[in-house]
Amino acid sequence: MTESVKYAGSKLKLLPQILELIQSTGGSRIFDGFAGSTRVGQALARSGFKVVSNDVADWSFVLGSAFLLNKRSPSQFRDLICHLNKLPPEDGWFTQVYGGDVTKSHQGNAVQQDGFKRPWQRKNTRKLDAIRREISELKLDQLTRNVALTSLMLALDQVDNSLGHFSSYLRNWSPRSYKDLELKVPSLWINEKHNQVLQKDVFDAIQCLEAKVDVAYLDPPYGSNNEKMPPSRVRYAAYYHLWTTICRNDQPDTFGKVSRRKDSSDKACGSVFEEYRKNEAGEFIAVTALDRLIERVPCEWILLSYSSGGRATSEALHEVIGRHGKLVHALEARYKKNVMASMKWTHEWLRSAEEPHREFLFLIRK
Ligand SMILES: C[S@@+](CC[C@H](N)C(=O)[O-])C[C@H]1O[C@@H](n2cnc3c(N)ncnc32)[C@H](O)[C@@H]1O
């Protein structure tokens, strides 16, 4: 059982196959280099692996710390969550920027009052304002703070008015946005292993591993091959700018229709793995970064996730894999049939990978 917010590229549906492939290596210490929602790390830690979770994003650090570093009984957080739920709602920065009201359109639909789309109804941003202020003012220890923020993000995710990211909000209020925000104690467990949670660029993270790892699970962003989509719209920092702001509580300057943080704009942020251009040699910059990463990651096994909707071509990826190791196993997710197909021949995946939105797992031995 894992818990997180809605997340583009989350490997929730692939968890059984990821676990099985990692188990097949015989390794016990796993580096999750692009942890995102942290679902993979949670599933691994719950299955007894020692996990090093890393992602550049604040929200991933908060979620990862709450789930993977906790060594207390979950019931110890009950009083705090109860206290946060009872706070009187208040008007603050989140309400001013992100809270919307419900009115009826001429057609009788429940629409947003001033024509602007908003991610939450005002009644819930008023609760968010009170709870977020209290989390800062209570001066909690780091773990407790991360558990409270995790609980807040999980609750906000249940009452949002989006399609799973904050790059656009729905015009007509979603049914779930009418529900009242209610925090719950996250589904924590007592970690017996000494897991590690990092918030770094993956190349820096591999320098900071406290101990040796056996397997690196690499699930970088592959972006979109939709030429018309501006790159900033498909970057994680832009998609989830609101989780960053909730974690930091820094009331940033915002811009545009969805009031995005200024530091999530094209010019201000970007990861080499989210770079969709080619270099002078005509290679995709993101693929050359992956090449370097596979070369440098200090372990024998790599489990690589690949989504064919992105810019990296299967041929380019195949070359990268061949340069640094041996492809031991390739699996393709067939969501409709709810099975993973094992592929015997390289050409089988090269061919099928060109169709859009197929997900693959490659187990590589260096
Ligand atoms: C495809 S998602 C990972 C999804 C994750 N496996 C899950 O199941 O939720 C890619 C992640 O890479 C992170 N990321 C992008 N560039 C990075 C970098 N240079 N170093 C570390 N993480 C990075 C993004 O923040 C995003 O969470």
Tab-separated table of C-alpha atoms and ligand atoms in Angstrom:
chain	number	residue	atom	x	y	z
A	1	MET	CA	0.000	0.000	0.000
A	2	THR	CA	1.402	3.371	-1.026
A	3	GLU	CA	-0.031	6.875	-0.754
A	4	SER	CA	0.607	10.084	-2.702
A	5	VAL	CA	-0.886	12.928	-4.707
A	6	LYS	CA	-1.957	12.619	-8.350
A	7	TYR	CA	1.309	12.643	-10.308
A	8	ALA	CA	2.126	12.714	-14.017
A	9	GLY	CA	4.381	9.757	-14.767
A	10	SER	CA	3.675	8.030	-11.440
A	11	LYS	CA	4.562	4.350	-11.621
A	12	LEU	CA	1.715	3.303	-9.331
A	13	LYS	CA	0.422	0.750	-11.837
A	14	LEU	CA	3.865	-0.731	-12.456
A	15	LEU	CA	4.784	-1.293	-8.790
A	16	PRO	CA	4.409	-5.122	-8.853
A	17	GLN	CA	6.677	-5.433	-11.904
A	18	ILE	CA	9.223	-2.955	-10.544
A	19	LEU	CA	9.379	-4.894	-7.277
A	20	GLU	CA	9.712	-8.205	-9.077
A	21	LEU	CA	12.535	-7.015	-11.328
A	22	ILE	CA	14.416	-5.456	-8.422
A	23	GLN	CA	13.960	-8.632	-6.354
A	24	SER	CA	15.396	-10.670	-9.251
A	25	THR	CA	18.755	-8.883	-8.886
A	26	GLY	CA	19.228	-10.136	-5.316
A	27	GLY	CA	20.135	-6.557	-4.272
A	28	SER	CA	18.832	-5.000	-1.066
A	29	ARG	CA	19.883	-1.315	-1.248
A	30	ILE	CA	18.068	0.728	-3.853
A	31	PHE	CA	18.613	4.252	-5.180
A	32	ASP	CA	15.404	5.845	-6.512
A	33	GLY	CA	17.004	8.708	-8.450
A	34	PHE	CA	13.853	10.491	-9.710
A	35	ALA	CA	11.465	9.653	-6.883
A	36	GLY	CA	8.560	12.002	-7.808
A	37	SER	CA	5.449	10.830	-5.947
A	38	THR	CA	7.728	8.464	-3.893
A	39	ARG	CA	5.365	5.551	-4.556
A	40	VAL	CA	8.208	3.334	-5.795
A	41	GLY	CA	10.341	4.115	-2.732
A	42	GLN	CA	7.371	3.471	-0.427
A	43	ALA	CA	6.647	0.096	-2.039
A	44	LEU	CA	10.324	-0.885	-1.812
A	45	ALA	CA	10.727	0.232	1.805
A	46	ARG	CA	7.556	-1.573	2.826
A	47	SER	CA	8.937	-4.721	1.182
A	48	GLY	CA	12.091	-4.567	3.302
A	49	PHE	CA	14.548	-2.841	0.940
A	50	LYS	CA	16.780	-0.038	2.152
A	51	VAL	CA	15.916	2.998	0.030
A	52	VAL	CA	17.727	6.171	-0.952
A	53	SER	CA	15.067	8.464	-2.395
A	54	ASN	CA	16.071	11.503	-4.437
A	55	ASP	CA	14.318	14.157	-6.513
A	56	VAL	CA	14.960	17.860	-7.158
A	57	ALA	CA	11.427	18.748	-6.054
A	58	ASP	CA	10.466	20.026	-2.589
A	59	TRP	CA	7.236	18.016	-2.517
A	60	SER	CA	9.074	14.755	-3.227
A	61	PHE	CA	11.501	15.478	-0.372
A	62	VAL	CA	8.605	16.177	2.021
A	63	LEU	CA	6.641	13.055	0.990
A	64	GLY	CA	9.768	10.880	0.962
A	65	SER	CA	10.890	12.107	4.390
A	66	ALA	CA	7.457	11.521	5.955
A	67	PHE	CA	7.076	7.997	4.607
A	68	LEU	CA	10.642	6.675	4.514
A	69	LEU	CA	12.249	8.264	7.584
A	70	ASN	CA	9.440	7.741	10.084
A	71	LYS	CA	10.254	5.439	12.979
A	72	ARG	CA	7.316	6.417	15.222
A	73	SER	CA	3.893	4.864	15.625
A	74	PRO	CA	1.453	6.649	13.262
A	75	SER	CA	-0.904	7.209	16.214
A	76	GLN	CA	1.630	9.682	17.652
A	77	PHE	CA	0.603	12.183	14.962
A	78	ARG	CA	-3.146	11.917	15.640
A	79	ASP	CA	-3.427	14.834	18.110
A	80	LEU	CA	-1.554	17.188	15.787
A	81	ILE	CA	-3.751	16.311	12.768
A	82	CYS	CA	-6.874	16.714	14.928
A	83	HIS	CA	-5.636	20.127	16.102
A	84	LEU	CA	-4.964	21.275	12.505
A	85	ASN	CA	-8.435	20.173	11.376
A	86	LYS	CA	-10.076	22.211	14.153
A	87	LEU	CA	-8.384	25.535	13.341
A	88	PRO	CA	-10.836	28.303	12.407
A	89	PRO	CA	-10.555	29.044	8.634
A	90	GLU	CA	-8.971	32.400	7.780
A	91	ASP	CA	-8.400	34.635	4.749
A	92	GLY	CA	-4.733	34.688	3.783
A	93	TRP	CA	-2.385	34.622	0.814
A	94	PHE	CA	-3.549	31.244	-0.565
A	95	THR	CA	-7.194	32.362	-0.538
A	96	GLN	CA	-6.358	35.644	-2.194
A	97	VAL	CA	-4.429	33.968	-5.043
A	98	TYR	CA	-6.023	30.516	-5.412
A	99	GLY	CA	-9.481	30.514	-3.763
A	100	GLY	CA	-12.576	30.615	-5.995
A	101	ASP	CA	-16.301	31.073	-5.416
A	102	VAL	CA	-19.204	29.100	-6.846
A	103	THR	CA	-21.906	30.846	-8.851
A	104	LYS	CA	-24.418	29.595	-11.435
A	105	SER	CA	-23.936	30.336	-15.142
A	106	HIS	CA	-26.884	31.198	-17.418
A	107	GLN	CA	-27.017	27.509	-18.342
A	108	GLY	CA	-27.277	26.612	-14.673
A	109	ASN	CA	-23.725	25.138	-14.384
A	110	ALA	CA	-21.720	25.813	-11.245
A	111	VAL	CA	-18.951	28.074	-12.549
A	112	GLN	CA	-16.241	30.264	-11.085
A	113	GLN	CA	-17.389	33.756	-10.211
A	114	ASP	CA	-15.042	36.122	-12.018
A	115	GLY	CA	-14.278	33.974	-15.066
A	116	PHE	CA	-10.846	33.022	-13.668
A	117	LYS	CA	-10.317	29.340	-13.046
A	118	ARG	CA	-9.052	28.361	-9.593
A	119	PRO	CA	-7.635	25.152	-8.134
A	120	TRP	CA	-9.703	25.114	-4.907
A	121	GLN	CA	-12.908	26.536	-3.536
A	122	ARG	CA	-12.527	29.445	-1.133
A	123	LYS	CA	-13.855	27.461	1.851
A	124	ASN	CA	-10.890	25.097	1.440
A	125	THR	CA	-8.187	27.709	0.756
A	126	ARG	CA	-9.340	29.434	3.980
A	127	LYS	CA	-8.620	26.195	5.821
A	128	LEU	CA	-5.313	25.878	3.946
A	129	ASP	CA	-4.329	29.395	5.064
A	130	ALA	CA	-5.000	28.600	8.714
A	131	ILE	CA	-3.324	25.172	8.644
A	132	ARG	CA	-0.221	26.255	6.740
A	133	ARG	CA	0.341	29.212	9.087
A	134	GLU	CA	-0.032	26.950	12.125
A	135	ILE	CA	2.427	24.351	10.748
A	136	SER	CA	5.056	27.119	10.531
A	137	GLU	CA	4.230	28.667	13.892
A	138	LEU	CA	4.285	25.389	15.844
A	139	LYS	CA	8.060	25.016	15.230
A	140	LEU	CA	7.718	21.268	14.780
A	141	ASP	CA	10.672	18.912	14.497
A	142	GLN	CA	11.570	18.098	10.882
A	143	LEU	CA	9.834	14.721	10.686
A	144	THR	CA	6.610	15.983	12.275
A	145	ARG	CA	6.589	19.002	9.972
A	146	ASN	CA	7.003	16.745	6.927
A	147	VAL	CA	4.207	14.457	8.147
A	148	ALA	CA	1.900	17.484	8.632
A	149	LEU	CA	2.752	18.854	5.162
A	150	THR	CA	2.240	15.410	3.608
A	151	SER	CA	-1.152	15.161	5.280
A	152	LEU	CA	-2.038	18.650	3.991
A	153	MET	CA	-1.015	17.835	0.386
A	154	LEU	CA	-2.896	14.517	0.417
A	155	ALA	CA	-6.031	16.279	1.714
A	156	LEU	CA	-5.789	19.132	-0.827
A	157	ASP	CA	-5.377	16.558	-3.615
A	158	GLN	CA	-8.769	15.113	-2.631
A	159	VAL	CA	-10.643	18.413	-3.114
A	160	ASP	CA	-8.855	19.934	-6.108
A	161	ASN	CA	-10.295	21.310	-9.314
A	162	SER	CA	-7.685	20.071	-11.785
A	163	LEU	CA	-6.909	17.193	-14.102
A	164	GLY	CA	-3.967	16.103	-11.992
A	165	HIS	CA	-1.565	19.038	-12.245
A	166	PHE	CA	-1.593	22.805	-11.695
A	167	SER	CA	-0.841	23.919	-15.270
A	168	SER	CA	-4.548	24.456	-15.809
A	169	TYR	CA	-7.682	24.365	-13.671
A	170	LEU	CA	-11.176	23.259	-14.656
A	171	ARG	CA	-13.772	25.829	-15.697
A	172	ASN	CA	-16.718	24.090	-14.016
A	173	TRP	CA	-16.060	23.067	-10.422
A	174	SER	CA	-15.239	19.346	-10.144
A	175	PRO	CA	-17.548	17.326	-7.845
A	176	ARG	CA	-14.662	16.684	-5.420
A	177	SER	CA	-13.918	20.404	-5.026
A	178	TYR	CA	-17.191	20.759	-3.032
A	179	LYS	CA	-15.955	18.417	-0.309
A	180	ASP	CA	-14.503	19.898	2.852
A	181	LEU	CA	-10.743	19.724	3.293
A	182	GLU	CA	-9.964	17.170	5.974
A	183	LEU	CA	-6.507	16.075	7.045
A	184	LYS	CA	-5.816	12.461	7.998
A	185	VAL	CA	-2.753	10.795	9.454
A	186	PRO	CA	-0.892	9.495	6.365
A	187	SER	CA	-0.544	5.703	5.992
A	188	LEU	CA	2.823	5.620	7.726
A	189	TRP	CA	4.656	2.618	9.095
A	190	ILE	CA	7.675	2.218	11.343
A	191	ASN	CA	10.757	2.016	9.115
A	192	GLU	CA	13.273	-0.505	10.369
A	193	LYS	CA	15.901	0.287	7.770
A	194	HIS	CA	17.948	3.462	7.800
A	195	ASN	CA	16.598	5.027	4.586
A	196	GLN	CA	17.987	8.259	3.153
A	197	VAL	CA	16.059	11.104	1.459
A	198	LEU	CA	17.836	13.646	-0.734
A	199	GLN	CA	16.690	16.694	-2.678
A	200	LYS	CA	19.386	17.099	-5.290
A	201	ASP	CA	20.131	17.004	-8.953
A	202	VAL	CA	20.629	13.293	-9.603
A	203	PHE	CA	24.306	13.782	-10.554
A	204	ASP	CA	24.969	15.414	-7.172
A	205	ALA	CA	22.885	12.806	-5.368
A	206	ILE	CA	25.071	9.927	-6.546
A	207	GLN	CA	27.994	11.674	-4.832
A	208	CYS	CA	26.081	11.849	-1.527
A	209	LEU	CA	25.083	8.223	-1.024
A	210	GLU	CA	25.822	7.315	2.613
A	211	ALA	CA	26.435	3.676	1.719
A	212	LYS	CA	26.804	1.418	-1.291
A	213	VAL	CA	23.675	0.744	-3.370
A	214	ASP	CA	22.950	-2.379	-5.418
A	215	VAL	CA	20.269	-1.172	-7.822
A	216	ALA	CA	19.445	2.269	-9.246
A	217	TYR	CA	15.854	2.774	-10.359
A	218	LEU	CA	15.920	5.588	-12.931
A	219	ASP	CA	12.652	7.159	-14.062
A	220	PRO	CA	13.636	10.503	-15.605
A	221	PRO	CA	11.122	12.855	-17.196
A	222	TYR	CA	10.953	12.101	-20.905
A	223	GLY	CA	8.742	15.074	-21.668
A	224	SER	CA	6.298	15.179	-24.512
A	225	ASN	CA	6.812	14.747	-28.228
A	226	ASN	CA	4.013	17.215	-28.847
A	227	GLU	CA	5.823	19.999	-30.744
A	228	LYS	CA	3.085	22.522	-29.967
A	229	MET	CA	3.345	22.182	-26.198
A	230	PRO	CA	5.588	24.905	-24.667
A	231	PRO	CA	8.372	23.119	-22.711
A	232	SER	CA	7.544	24.923	-19.463
A	233	ARG	CA	4.051	23.450	-19.462
A	234	VAL	CA	5.369	19.895	-19.242
A	235	ARG	CA	8.084	20.514	-16.648
A	236	TYR	CA	7.499	19.114	-13.214
A	237	ALA	CA	8.289	22.400	-11.426
A	238	ALA	CA	5.583	24.063	-13.562
A	239	TYR	CA	3.062	21.234	-13.249
A	240	TYR	CA	3.298	21.115	-9.466
A	241	HIS	CA	4.246	24.733	-8.629
A	242	LEU	CA	1.547	24.799	-5.947
A	243	TRP	CA	3.047	21.883	-4.014
A	244	THR	CA	6.369	23.775	-3.996
A	245	THR	CA	4.634	26.843	-2.585
A	246	ILE	CA	2.776	24.839	0.049
A	247	CYS	CA	5.998	23.130	1.164
A	248	ARG	CA	7.960	26.408	1.278
A	249	ASN	CA	5.146	28.756	2.352
A	250	ASP	CA	7.120	31.574	0.763
A	251	GLN	CA	4.296	33.558	-0.917
A	252	PRO	CA	6.225	33.887	-4.205
A	253	ASP	CA	5.581	36.329	-7.037
A	254	THR	CA	3.293	34.637	-9.536
A	255	PHE	CA	2.394	35.096	-13.196
A	256	GLY	CA	-0.096	33.952	-15.848
A	257	LYS	CA	-3.609	32.565	-15.753
A	258	VAL	CA	-2.848	29.812	-13.259
A	259	SER	CA	-0.714	32.060	-10.999
A	260	ARG	CA	2.438	30.014	-11.365
A	261	ARG	CA	5.513	30.764	-9.249
A	262	LYS	CA	7.866	33.033	-11.182
A	263	ASP	CA	10.760	30.700	-10.442
A	264	SER	CA	8.974	27.892	-12.331
A	265	SER	CA	9.097	29.850	-15.580
A	266	ASP	CA	11.097	28.651	-18.588
A	267	LYS	CA	14.006	30.974	-17.898
A	268	ALA	CA	14.293	30.321	-14.199
A	269	CYS	CA	14.177	26.552	-13.933
A	270	GLY	CA	14.885	23.430	-15.835
A	271	SER	CA	16.590	20.131	-15.530
A	272	VAL	CA	18.851	18.715	-18.211
A	273	PHE	CA	16.442	15.751	-18.319
A	274	GLU	CA	13.628	18.153	-19.208
A	275	GLU	CA	15.620	19.726	-22.032
A	276	TYR	CA	13.917	18.721	-25.239
A	277	ARG	CA	16.378	20.245	-27.708
A	278	LYS	CA	19.220	18.570	-29.582
A	279	ASN	CA	22.900	19.447	-29.161
A	280	GLU	CA	25.212	20.446	-31.996
A	281	ALA	CA	25.871	16.792	-32.787
A	282	GLY	CA	22.149	16.284	-33.368
A	283	GLU	CA	21.627	14.204	-30.199
A	284	PHE	CA	18.841	14.874	-27.725
A	285	ILE	CA	20.415	16.617	-24.728
A	286	ALA	CA	18.244	14.612	-22.314
A	287	VAL	CA	19.451	11.335	-23.834
A	288	THR	CA	23.115	12.329	-23.543
A	289	ALA	CA	22.429	13.163	-19.876
A	290	LEU	CA	20.944	9.714	-19.363
A	291	ASP	CA	24.012	8.212	-21.034
A	292	ARG	CA	26.281	10.030	-18.563
A	293	LEU	CA	24.104	9.044	-15.626
A	294	ILE	CA	24.065	5.340	-16.478
A	295	GLU	CA	27.829	5.491	-16.851
A	296	ARG	CA	28.374	7.204	-13.494
A	297	VAL	CA	25.746	5.651	-11.225
A	298	PRO	CA	27.777	3.571	-8.770
A	299	CYS	CA	26.037	0.183	-8.835
A	300	GLU	CA	25.865	-3.054	-10.765
A	301	TRP	CA	22.165	-3.000	-11.685
A	302	ILE	CA	19.971	-0.336	-13.255
A	303	LEU	CA	16.241	-0.526	-13.729
A	304	LEU	CA	15.249	2.085	-16.302
A	305	SER	CA	11.718	3.294	-16.986
A	306	TYR	CA	10.997	4.551	-20.464
A	307	SER	CA	7.858	6.126	-21.840
A	308	SER	CA	7.556	6.201	-25.608
A	309	GLY	CA	5.457	9.401	-25.583
A	310	GLY	CA	8.646	11.389	-24.957
A	311	ARG	CA	11.365	12.782	-27.150
A	312	ALA	CA	13.963	10.048	-26.674
A	313	THR	CA	13.743	7.583	-29.532
A	314	SER	CA	13.964	3.916	-28.755
A	315	GLU	CA	17.029	3.563	-31.009
A	316	ALA	CA	18.891	6.282	-29.100
A	317	LEU	CA	17.990	4.645	-25.816
A	318	HIS	CA	18.996	1.226	-27.071
A	319	GLU	CA	22.415	2.571	-27.989
A	320	VAL	CA	22.847	4.121	-24.552
A	321	ILE	CA	21.979	0.857	-22.824
A	322	GLY	CA	24.347	-1.129	-25.043
A	323	ARG	CA	27.229	1.259	-24.393
A	324	HIS	CA	27.244	0.672	-20.643
A	325	GLY	CA	25.823	-2.738	-19.995
A	326	LYS	CA	23.742	-5.709	-20.977
A	327	LEU	CA	19.973	-5.590	-21.314
A	328	VAL	CA	18.880	-8.473	-19.090
A	329	HIS	CA	15.125	-7.999	-19.283
A	330	ALA	CA	12.669	-5.742	-21.144
A	331	LEU	CA	9.027	-5.435	-20.156
A	332	GLU	CA	6.207	-3.490	-21.740
A	333	ALA	CA	3.127	-2.408	-19.775
A	334	ARG	CA	-0.126	-3.330	-21.456
A	335	TYR	CA	-2.532	-1.339	-19.344
A	336	LYS	CA	-5.668	-2.390	-21.195
A	337	LYS	CA	-4.967	-6.040	-20.577
A	338	ASN	CA	-3.437	-5.177	-17.231
A	339	VAL	CA	-0.363	-7.314	-17.890
A	340	MET	CA	3.287	-6.792	-18.602
A	341	ALA	CA	4.561	-8.455	-21.738
A	342	SER	CA	8.056	-9.796	-21.691
A	343	MET	CA	9.967	-9.133	-24.904
A	344	LYS	CA	12.450	-11.622	-26.239
A	345	TRP	CA	13.912	-9.636	-29.079
A	346	THR	CA	15.366	-6.156	-29.045
A	347	HIS	CA	13.577	-5.342	-32.279
A	348	GLU	CA	10.278	-6.164	-30.688
A	349	TRP	CA	10.543	-3.207	-28.328
A	350	LEU	CA	12.240	-0.955	-30.833
A	351	ARG	CA	9.275	-1.411	-33.135
A	352	SER	CA	6.517	-1.102	-30.567
A	353	ALA	CA	8.217	1.766	-28.724
A	354	GLU	CA	7.559	4.164	-31.585
A	355	GLU	CA	3.831	4.131	-30.935
A	356	PRO	CA	2.755	6.801	-28.447
A	357	HIS	CA	2.408	6.347	-24.688
A	358	ARG	CA	3.815	2.923	-24.111
A	359	GLU	CA	5.706	2.226	-20.944
A	360	PHE	CA	8.764	0.012	-20.727
A	361	LEU	CA	11.031	-1.276	-17.992
A	362	PHE	CA	14.610	-2.242	-18.807
A	363	LEU	CA	16.770	-4.182	-16.402
A	364	ILE	CA	20.421	-3.500	-17.193
A	365	ARG	CA	23.532	-5.085	-15.724
A	366	LYS	CA	26.627	-2.897	-15.916
B	1	LIG	C1	8.754	10.562	-14.351
B	1	LIG	S1	8.882	11.459	-12.860
B	1	LIG	C2	9.233	10.199	-11.676
B	1	LIG	C3	7.978	9.489	-11.250
B	1	LIG	C4	8.182	8.533	-10.099
B	1	LIG	N1	8.943	7.375	-10.464
B	1	LIG	C5	6.823	8.140	-9.540
B	1	LIG	O1	6.455	6.938	-9.592
B	1	LIG	O2	6.111	9.015	-9.076
B	1	LIG	C6	10.411	12.304	-13.039
B	1	LIG	C7	10.909	13.064	-11.799
B	1	LIG	O3	12.217	13.548	-12.059
B	1	LIG	C8	12.421	14.721	-11.286
B	1	LIG	N2	13.627	15.370	-11.852
B	1	LIG	C9	13.746	16.088	-13.002
B	1	LIG	N3	15.034	16.425	-13.215
B	1	LIG	C10	15.764	15.898	-12.186
B	1	LIG	C11	17.155	15.900	-11.866
B	1	LIG	N4	18.048	16.520	-12.639
B	1	LIG	N5	17.556	15.252	-10.744
B	1	LIG	C12	16.645	14.640	-9.938
B	1	LIG	N6	15.312	14.619	-10.202
B	1	LIG	C13	14.866	15.225	-11.312
B	1	LIG	C14	11.105	15.469	-11.418
B	1	LIG	O4	10.921	16.363	-10.349
B	1	LIG	C15	10.088	14.299	-11.413
B	1	LIG	O5	9.564	14.089	-10.129
